[in-house]
């Protein structure tokens, strides 16, 4: 399977590591290409660093592993590239002191779904720490 990873942080690293080991084709998209290159090198296998847009286009499945505050705008910019694809949302919308940031009523996954209406949003891995 082709998996596009949006983000270069701990969850992107943890999940992509397992996907590469399982033999999936993984690309790592980041706003900072140096971070994307470092993560792709660490992952090894077929992992490659790319732009966020290229990761969204490449993946049959796309992982949104970006902070909650940035997720909606990133996904909105990439929405055309994600039409018909599964979009995995692993973020936890919490702020300082574990204050819930979705008190407006829409969950994080609902906000991503609104930003990319052609994608099939799946909420997953948000209850798993990156160490798991």
PDB file of N, CA and C in Angstrom, residues 35-120:
ATOM      1  N   UNK A  35      13.673  18.117   8.054  1.00  0.00           N
ATOM      2  CA  UNK A  35      13.070  17.177   8.997  1.00  0.00           C
ATOM      3  C   UNK A  35      12.495  15.969   8.261  1.00  0.00           C
ATOM      4  N   UNK A  36      11.880  16.206   7.112  1.00  0.00           N
ATOM      5  CA  UNK A  36      11.329  15.102   6.320  1.00  0.00           C
ATOM      6  C   UNK A  36      12.458  14.184   5.847  1.00  0.00           C
ATOM      7  N   UNK A  37      13.575  14.766   5.442  1.00  0.00           N
ATOM      8  CA  UNK A  37      14.724  13.964   5.006  1.00  0.00           C
ATOM      9  C   UNK A  37      15.289  13.147   6.155  1.00  0.00           C
ATOM     10  N   UNK A  38      15.421  13.761   7.330  1.00  0.00           N
ATOM     11  CA  UNK A  38      15.948  13.030   8.496  1.00  0.00           C
ATOM     12  C   UNK A  38      15.043  11.859   8.860  1.00  0.00           C
ATOM     13  N   UNK A  39      13.726  12.099   8.859  1.00  0.00           N
ATOM     14  CA  UNK A  39      12.809  11.028   9.221  1.00  0.00           C
ATOM     15  C   UNK A  39      12.831   9.918   8.168  1.00  0.00           C
ATOM     16  N   UNK A  40      12.804  10.258   6.905  1.00  0.00           N
ATOM     17  CA  UNK A  40      12.829   9.238   5.855  1.00  0.00           C
ATOM     18  C   UNK A  40      14.106   8.409   5.925  1.00  0.00           C
ATOM     19  N   UNK A  41      15.224   9.056   6.203  1.00  0.00           N
ATOM     20  CA  UNK A  41      16.493   8.334   6.346  1.00  0.00           C
ATOM     21  C   UNK A  41      16.436   7.390   7.532  1.00  0.00           C
ATOM     22  N   UNK A  42      15.900   7.850   8.647  1.00  0.00           N
ATOM     23  CA  UNK A  42      15.780   7.015   9.841  1.00  0.00           C
ATOM     24  C   UNK A  42      14.855   5.823   9.589  1.00  0.00           C
ATOM     25  N   UNK A  43      13.791   6.041   8.812  1.00  0.00           N
ATOM     26  CA  UNK A  43      12.849   4.963   8.518  1.00  0.00           C
ATOM     27  C   UNK A  43      13.476   3.905   7.625  1.00  0.00           C
ATOM     28  N   UNK A  44      14.311   4.341   6.695  1.00  0.00           N
ATOM     29  CA  UNK A  44      14.956   3.405   5.780  1.00  0.00           C
ATOM     30  C   UNK A  44      13.975   2.807   4.800  1.00  0.00           C
ATOM     31  N   UNK A  45      14.299   1.630   4.280  1.00  0.00           N
ATOM     32  CA  UNK A  45      13.430   0.967   3.322  1.00  0.00           C
ATOM     33  C   UNK A  45      13.149   1.856   2.130  1.00  0.00           C
ATOM     34  N   UNK A  46      11.899   1.881   1.731  1.00  0.00           N
ATOM     35  CA  UNK A  46      11.505   2.668   0.557  1.00  0.00           C
ATOM     36  C   UNK A  46      11.071   4.090   0.917  1.00  0.00           C
ATOM     37  N   UNK A  47      11.189   4.476   2.188  1.00  0.00           N
ATOM     38  CA  UNK A  47      10.710   5.795   2.622  1.00  0.00           C
ATOM     39  C   UNK A  47      11.465   6.915   1.916  1.00  0.00           C
ATOM     40  N   UNK A  48      10.700   7.922   1.497  1.00  0.00           N
ATOM     41  CA  UNK A  48      11.280   9.074   0.796  1.00  0.00           C
ATOM     42  C   UNK A  48      10.716  10.371   1.373  1.00  0.00           C
ATOM     43  N   UNK A  49      11.532  11.422   1.415  1.00  0.00           N
ATOM     44  CA  UNK A  49      11.039  12.729   1.846  1.00  0.00           C
ATOM     45  C   UNK A  49      10.410  13.462   0.664  1.00  0.00           C
ATOM     46  N   UNK A  50       9.275  14.089   0.912  1.00  0.00           N
ATOM     47  CA  UNK A  50       8.577  14.841  -0.130  1.00  0.00           C
ATOM     48  C   UNK A  50       7.885  16.040   0.510  1.00  0.00           C
ATOM     49  N   UNK A  51       7.278  16.864  -0.314  1.00  0.00           N
ATOM     50  CA  UNK A  51       6.478  17.982   0.193  1.00  0.00           C
ATOM     51  C   UNK A  51       5.163  17.448   0.765  1.00  0.00           C
ATOM     52  N   UNK A  52       4.465  18.265   1.502  1.00  0.00           N
ATOM     53  CA  UNK A  52       3.151  17.867   2.019  1.00  0.00           C
ATOM     54  C   UNK A  52       2.210  17.522   0.870  1.00  0.00           C
ATOM     55  N   UNK A  53       2.222  18.336  -0.175  1.00  0.00           N
ATOM     56  CA  UNK A  53       1.336  18.099  -1.317  1.00  0.00           C
ATOM     57  C   UNK A  53       1.666  16.767  -1.996  1.00  0.00           C
ATOM     58  N   UNK A  54       2.944  16.487  -2.191  1.00  0.00           N
ATOM     59  CA  UNK A  54       3.350  15.226  -2.832  1.00  0.00           C
ATOM     60  C   UNK A  54       2.956  14.027  -1.966  1.00  0.00           C
ATOM     61  N   UNK A  55       3.035  14.159  -0.646  1.00  0.00           N
ATOM     62  CA  UNK A  55       2.631  13.063   0.243  1.00  0.00           C
ATOM     63  C   UNK A  55       1.141  12.796   0.120  1.00  0.00           C
ATOM     64  N   UNK A  56       0.344  13.859   0.050  1.00  0.00           N
ATOM     65  CA  UNK A  56      -1.109  13.697  -0.089  1.00  0.00           C
ATOM     66  C   UNK A  56      -1.459  13.064  -1.424  1.00  0.00           C
ATOM     67  N   UNK A  57      -0.761  13.444  -2.478  1.00  0.00           N
ATOM     68  CA  UNK A  57      -1.019  12.864  -3.798  1.00  0.00           C
ATOM     69  C   UNK A  57      -0.588  11.405  -3.873  1.00  0.00           C
ATOM     70  N   UNK A  58       0.536  11.067  -3.264  1.00  0.00           N
ATOM     71  CA  UNK A  58       1.119   9.731  -3.334  1.00  0.00           C
ATOM     72  C   UNK A  58       0.277   8.682  -2.617  1.00  0.00           C
ATOM     73  N   UNK A  59      -0.183   9.003  -1.444  1.00  0.00           N
ATOM     74  CA  UNK A  59      -0.811   7.993  -0.600  1.00  0.00           C
ATOM     75  C   UNK A  59      -2.179   7.538  -1.052  1.00  0.00           C
ATOM     76  N   UNK A  60      -2.375   6.217  -1.006  1.00  0.00           N
ATOM     77  CA  UNK A  60      -3.734   5.681  -1.097  1.00  0.00           C
ATOM     78  C   UNK A  60      -4.423   5.977   0.236  1.00  0.00           C
ATOM     79  N   UNK A  61      -3.595   5.988   1.278  1.00  0.00           N
ATOM     80  CA  UNK A  61      -3.997   6.364   2.630  1.00  0.00           C
ATOM     81  C   UNK A  61      -3.079   7.500   3.048  1.00  0.00           C
ATOM     82  N   UNK A  62      -3.623   8.496   3.727  1.00  0.00           N
ATOM     83  CA  UNK A  62      -2.835   9.645   4.168  1.00  0.00           C
ATOM     84  C   UNK A  62      -2.988   9.786   5.681  1.00  0.00           C
ATOM     85  N   UNK A  63      -1.857   9.885   6.372  1.00  0.00           N
ATOM     86  CA  UNK A  63      -1.855  10.105   7.817  1.00  0.00           C
ATOM     87  C   UNK A  63      -1.646  11.583   8.085  1.00  0.00           C
ATOM     88  N   UNK A  64      -2.581  12.196   8.805  1.00  0.00           N
ATOM     89  CA  UNK A  64      -2.422  13.581   9.249  1.00  0.00           C
ATOM     90  C   UNK A  64      -1.811  13.539  10.647  1.00  0.00           C
ATOM     91  N   UNK A  65      -0.501  13.686  10.702  1.00  0.00           N
ATOM     92  CA  UNK A  65       0.226  13.655  11.973  1.00  0.00           C
ATOM     93  C   UNK A  65       0.820  15.036  12.221  1.00  0.00           C
ATOM     94  N   UNK A  66      -0.055  16.008  12.236  1.00  0.00           N
ATOM     95  CA  UNK A  66       0.323  17.396  12.470  1.00  0.00           C
ATOM     96  C   UNK A  66      -0.418  17.885  13.708  1.00  0.00           C
ATOM     97  N   UNK A  67       0.093  18.913  14.362  1.00  0.00           N
ATOM     98  CA  UNK A  67      -0.598  19.420  15.544  1.00  0.00           C
ATOM     99  C   UNK A  67      -2.035  19.828  15.228  1.00  0.00           C
ATOM    100  N   UNK A  68      -2.912  19.674  16.193  1.00  0.00           N
ATOM    101  CA  UNK A  68      -4.328  19.990  15.998  1.00  0.00           C
ATOM    102  C   UNK A  68      -4.522  21.378  15.416  1.00  0.00           C
ATOM    103  N   UNK A  69      -3.820  22.356  15.912  1.00  0.00           N
ATOM    104  CA  UNK A  69      -4.001  23.731  15.452  1.00  0.00           C
ATOM    105  C   UNK A  69      -3.660  23.946  13.991  1.00  0.00           C
ATOM    106  N   UNK A  70      -2.816  23.100  13.427  1.00  0.00           N
ATOM    107  CA  UNK A  70      -2.407  23.246  12.025  1.00  0.00           C
ATOM    108  C   UNK A  70      -3.149  22.296  11.097  1.00  0.00           C
ATOM    109  N   UNK A  71      -3.727  21.247  11.637  1.00  0.00           N
ATOM    110  CA  UNK A  71      -4.327  20.192  10.826  1.00  0.00           C
ATOM    111  C   UNK A  71      -5.362  20.655   9.827  1.00  0.00           C
ATOM    112  N   UNK A  72      -6.308  21.448  10.268  1.00  0.00           N
ATOM    113  CA  UNK A  72      -7.391  21.869   9.384  1.00  0.00           C
ATOM    114  C   UNK A  72      -6.871  22.689   8.206  1.00  0.00           C
ATOM    115  N   UNK A  73      -5.962  23.625   8.460  1.00  0.00           N
ATOM    116  CA  UNK A  73      -5.462  24.450   7.356  1.00  0.00           C
ATOM    117  C   UNK A  73      -4.601  23.630   6.397  1.00  0.00           C
ATOM    118  N   UNK A  74      -3.794  22.710   6.921  1.00  0.00           N
ATOM    119  CA  UNK A  74      -2.970  21.858   6.061  1.00  0.00           C
ATOM    120  C   UNK A  74      -3.864  20.998   5.175  1.00  0.00           C
ATOM    121  N   UNK A  75      -4.854  20.352   5.777  1.00  0.00           N
ATOM    122  CA  UNK A  75      -5.745  19.473   5.027  1.00  0.00           C
ATOM    123  C   UNK A  75      -6.579  20.266   4.018  1.00  0.00           C
ATOM    124  N   UNK A  76      -7.013  21.457   4.396  1.00  0.00           N
ATOM    125  CA  UNK A  76      -7.800  22.288   3.470  1.00  0.00           C
ATOM    126  C   UNK A  76      -6.981  22.600   2.216  1.00  0.00           C
ATOM    127  N   UNK A  77      -5.708  22.915   2.381  1.00  0.00           N
ATOM    128  CA  UNK A  77      -4.841  23.210   1.235  1.00  0.00           C
ATOM    129  C   UNK A  77      -4.640  21.986   0.341  1.00  0.00           C
ATOM    130  N   UNK A  78      -4.737  20.795   0.909  1.00  0.00           N
ATOM    131  CA  UNK A  78      -4.445  19.558   0.177  1.00  0.00           C
ATOM    132  C   UNK A  78      -5.698  18.781  -0.203  1.00  0.00           C
ATOM    133  N   UNK A  79      -6.858  19.355   0.033  1.00  0.00           N
ATOM    134  CA  UNK A  79      -8.119  18.614  -0.111  1.00  0.00           C
ATOM    135  C   UNK A  79      -8.308  17.965  -1.470  1.00  0.00           C
ATOM    136  N   UNK A  80      -7.930  18.624  -2.545  1.00  0.00           N
ATOM    137  CA  UNK A  80      -8.122  18.039  -3.878  1.00  0.00           C
ATOM    138  C   UNK A  80      -7.295  16.769  -4.046  1.00  0.00           C
ATOM    139  N   UNK A  81      -6.100  16.745  -3.465  1.00  0.00           N
ATOM    140  CA  UNK A  81      -5.224  15.573  -3.570  1.00  0.00           C
ATOM    141  C   UNK A  81      -5.731  14.404  -2.723  1.00  0.00           C
ATOM    142  N   UNK A  82      -6.650  14.670  -1.815  1.00  0.00           N
ATOM    143  CA  UNK A  82      -7.135  13.612  -0.916  1.00  0.00           C
ATOM    144  C   UNK A  82      -8.528  13.112  -1.250  1.00  0.00           C
ATOM    145  N   UNK A  83      -9.103  13.576  -2.335  1.00  0.00           N
ATOM    146  CA  UNK A  83     -10.435  13.104  -2.722  1.00  0.00           C
ATOM    147  C   UNK A  83     -10.448  11.587  -2.874  1.00  0.00           C
ATOM    148  N   UNK A  84     -11.385  10.954  -2.214  1.00  0.00           N
ATOM    149  CA  UNK A  84     -11.567   9.510  -2.307  1.00  0.00           C
ATOM    150  C   UNK A  84     -10.604   8.682  -1.483  1.00  0.00           C
ATOM    151  N   UNK A  85      -9.694   9.313  -0.779  1.00  0.00           N
ATOM    152  CA  UNK A  85      -8.692   8.588   0.004  1.00  0.00           C
ATOM    153  C   UNK A  85      -9.083   8.516   1.473  1.00  0.00           C
ATOM    154  N   UNK A  86      -8.528   7.529   2.163  1.00  0.00           N
ATOM    155  CA  UNK A  86      -8.676   7.453   3.615  1.00  0.00           C
ATOM    156  C   UNK A  86      -7.687   8.435   4.226  1.00  0.00           C
ATOM    157  N   UNK A  87      -8.175   9.259   5.123  1.00  0.00           N
ATOM    158  CA  UNK A  87      -7.352  10.242   5.835  1.00  0.00           C
ATOM    159  C   UNK A  87      -7.393   9.882   7.314  1.00  0.00           C
ATOM    160  N   UNK A  88      -6.263   9.454   7.846  1.00  0.00           N
ATOM    161  CA  UNK A  88      -6.187   9.058   9.257  1.00  0.00           C
ATOM    162  C   UNK A  88      -5.829  10.263  10.099  1.00  0.00           C
ATOM    163  N   UNK A  89      -6.661  10.545  11.087  1.00  0.00           N
ATOM    164  CA  UNK A  89      -6.435  11.645  12.027  1.00  0.00           C
ATOM    165  C   UNK A  89      -5.976  11.052  13.351  1.00  0.00           C
ATOM    166  N   UNK A  90      -4.722  11.336  13.741  1.00  0.00           N
ATOM    167  CA  UNK A  90      -4.205  10.794  15.006  1.00  0.00           C
ATOM    168  C   UNK A  90      -3.983  11.879  16.059  1.00  0.00           C
ATOM    169  N   UNK A  91      -4.460  13.087  15.800  1.00  0.00           N
ATOM    170  CA  UNK A  91      -4.177  14.183  16.732  1.00  0.00           C
ATOM    171  C   UNK A  91      -5.056  14.121  17.987  1.00  0.00           C
ATOM    172  N   UNK A  92      -4.560  14.753  19.004  1.00  0.00           N
ATOM    173  CA  UNK A  92      -5.323  14.949  20.232  1.00  0.00           C
ATOM    174  C   UNK A  92      -5.510  16.447  20.404  1.00  0.00           C
ATOM    175  N   UNK A  93      -6.738  16.908  20.321  1.00  0.00           N
ATOM    176  CA  UNK A  93      -6.991  18.345  20.403  1.00  0.00           C
ATOM    177  C   UNK A  93      -7.001  18.858  21.845  1.00  0.00           C
ATOM    178  N   UNK A  94      -5.828  18.828  22.470  1.00  0.00           N
ATOM    179  CA  UNK A  94      -5.722  19.321  23.836  1.00  0.00           C
ATOM    180  C   UNK A  94      -4.643  20.384  23.913  1.00  0.00           C
ATOM    181  N   UNK A  95      -4.858  21.324  24.799  1.00  0.00           N
ATOM    182  CA  UNK A  95      -3.914  22.408  24.983  1.00  0.00           C
ATOM    183  C   UNK A  95      -3.241  22.320  26.337  1.00  0.00           C
ATOM    184  N   UNK A  96      -2.728  23.447  26.798  1.00  0.00           N
ATOM    185  CA  UNK A  96      -2.091  23.475  28.112  1.00  0.00           C
ATOM    186  C   UNK A  96      -3.033  22.934  29.189  1.00  0.00           C
ATOM    187  N   UNK A  97      -2.470  22.236  30.131  1.00  0.00           N
ATOM    188  CA  UNK A  97      -3.232  21.635  31.230  1.00  0.00           C
ATOM    189  C   UNK A  97      -4.287  20.653  30.707  1.00  0.00           C
ATOM    190  N   UNK A  98      -4.038  20.065  29.546  1.00  0.00           N
ATOM    191  CA  UNK A  98      -4.942  19.088  28.925  1.00  0.00           C
ATOM    192  C   UNK A  98      -6.354  19.636  28.728  1.00  0.00           C
ATOM    193  N   UNK A  99      -6.431  20.917  28.423  1.00  0.00           N
ATOM    194  CA  UNK A  99      -7.711  21.562  28.141  1.00  0.00           C
ATOM    195  C   UNK A  99      -8.166  21.184  26.740  1.00  0.00           C
ATOM    196  N   UNK A 100      -9.402  20.717  26.608  1.00  0.00           N
ATOM    197  CA  UNK A 100      -9.961  20.318  25.329  1.00  0.00           C
ATOM    198  C   UNK A 100     -10.115  21.534  24.424  1.00  0.00           C
ATOM    199  N   UNK A 101      -9.606  21.440  23.193  1.00  0.00           N
ATOM    200  CA  UNK A 101      -9.636  22.561  22.257  1.00  0.00           C
ATOM    201  C   UNK A 101     -10.800  22.491  21.276  1.00  0.00           C
ATOM    202  N   UNK A 102     -11.682  21.528  21.460  1.00  0.00           N
ATOM    203  CA  UNK A 102     -12.822  21.371  20.550  1.00  0.00           C
ATOM    204  C   UNK A 102     -14.133  21.694  21.256  1.00  0.00           C
ATOM    205  N   UNK A 103     -14.101  22.625  22.155  1.00  0.00           N
ATOM    206  CA  UNK A 103     -15.307  22.974  22.896  1.00  0.00           C
ATOM    207  C   UNK A 103     -16.356  23.639  22.016  1.00  0.00           C
ATOM    208  N   UNK A 104     -15.978  23.989  20.771  1.00  0.00           N
ATOM    209  CA  UNK A 104     -16.942  24.594  19.855  1.00  0.00           C
ATOM    210  C   UNK A 104     -17.995  23.591  19.425  1.00  0.00           C
ATOM    211  N   UNK A 105     -17.730  22.313  19.672  1.00  0.00           N
ATOM    212  CA  UNK A 105     -18.705  21.282  19.343  1.00  0.00           C
ATOM    213  C   UNK A 105     -18.248  20.306  18.292  1.00  0.00           C
ATOM    214  N   UNK A 106     -17.425  20.729  17.331  1.00  0.00           N
ATOM    215  CA  UNK A 106     -16.941  19.824  16.304  1.00  0.00           C
ATOM    216  C   UNK A 106     -15.667  19.126  16.777  1.00  0.00           C
ATOM    217  N   UNK A 107     -15.629  17.808  16.628  1.00  0.00           N
ATOM    218  CA  UNK A 107     -14.429  17.064  16.995  1.00  0.00           C
ATOM    219  C   UNK A 107     -13.306  17.380  16.013  1.00  0.00           C
ATOM    220  N   UNK A 108     -12.096  16.971  16.354  1.00  0.00           N
ATOM    221  CA  UNK A 108     -10.954  17.175  15.459  1.00  0.00           C
ATOM    222  C   UNK A 108     -11.201  16.473  14.126  1.00  0.00           C
ATOM    223  N   UNK A 109     -11.703  15.259  14.163  1.00  0.00           N
ATOM    224  CA  UNK A 109     -11.967  14.507  12.930  1.00  0.00           C
ATOM    225  C   UNK A 109     -13.060  15.179  12.101  1.00  0.00           C
ATOM    226  N   UNK A 110     -14.069  15.723  12.750  1.00  0.00           N
ATOM    227  CA  UNK A 110     -15.128  16.422  12.012  1.00  0.00           C
ATOM    228  C   UNK A 110     -14.577  17.670  11.333  1.00  0.00           C
ATOM    229  N   UNK A 111     -13.661  18.350  11.994  1.00  0.00           N
ATOM    230  CA  UNK A 111     -13.050  19.536  11.398  1.00  0.00           C
ATOM    231  C   UNK A 111     -12.213  19.169  10.177  1.00  0.00           C
ATOM    232  N   UNK A 112     -11.474  18.054  10.251  1.00  0.00           N
ATOM    233  CA  UNK A 112     -10.708  17.602   9.089  1.00  0.00           C
ATOM    234  C   UNK A 112     -11.646  17.185   7.962  1.00  0.00           C
ATOM    235  N   UNK A 113     -12.734  16.512   8.303  1.00  0.00           N
ATOM    236  CA  UNK A 113     -13.700  16.080   7.292  1.00  0.00           C
ATOM    237  C   UNK A 113     -14.313  17.284   6.583  1.00  0.00           C
ATOM    238  N   UNK A 114     -14.558  18.350   7.313  1.00  0.00           N
ATOM    239  CA  UNK A 114     -15.103  19.566   6.701  1.00  0.00           C
ATOM    240  C   UNK A 114     -14.062  20.235   5.801  1.00  0.00           C
ATOM    241  N   UNK A 115     -12.788  20.139   6.182  1.00  0.00           N
ATOM    242  CA  UNK A 115     -11.715  20.756   5.401  1.00  0.00           C
ATOM    243  C   UNK A 115     -11.408  19.975   4.121  1.00  0.00           C
ATOM    244  N   UNK A 116     -11.667  18.669   4.140  1.00  0.00           N
ATOM    245  CA  UNK A 116     -11.426  17.822   2.963  1.00  0.00           C
ATOM    246  C   UNK A 116     -12.645  16.928   2.758  1.00  0.00           C
ATOM    247  N   UNK A 117     -13.744  17.499   2.261  1.00  0.00           N
ATOM    248  CA  UNK A 117     -15.000  16.756   2.183  1.00  0.00           C
ATOM    249  C   UNK A 117     -14.962  15.520   1.288  1.00  0.00           C
ATOM    250  N   UNK A 118     -14.012  15.403   0.397  1.00  0.00           N
ATOM    251  CA  UNK A 118     -13.920  14.227  -0.459  1.00  0.00           C
ATOM    252  C   UNK A 118     -13.140  13.078   0.151  1.00  0.00           C
ATOM    253  N   UNK A 119     -12.501  13.310   1.293  1.00  0.00           N
ATOM    254  CA  UNK A 119     -11.717  12.264   1.972  1.00  0.00           C
ATOM    255  C   UNK A 119     -12.605  11.482   2.929  1.00  0.00           C
ATOM    256  N   UNK A 120     -12.164  10.278   3.244  1.00  0.00           N
ATOM    257  CA  UNK A 120     -12.856   9.423   4.215  1.00  0.00           C
ATOM    258  C   UNK A 120     -12.034   9.473   5.502  1.00  0.00           C
TER     259      UNK A 120
END
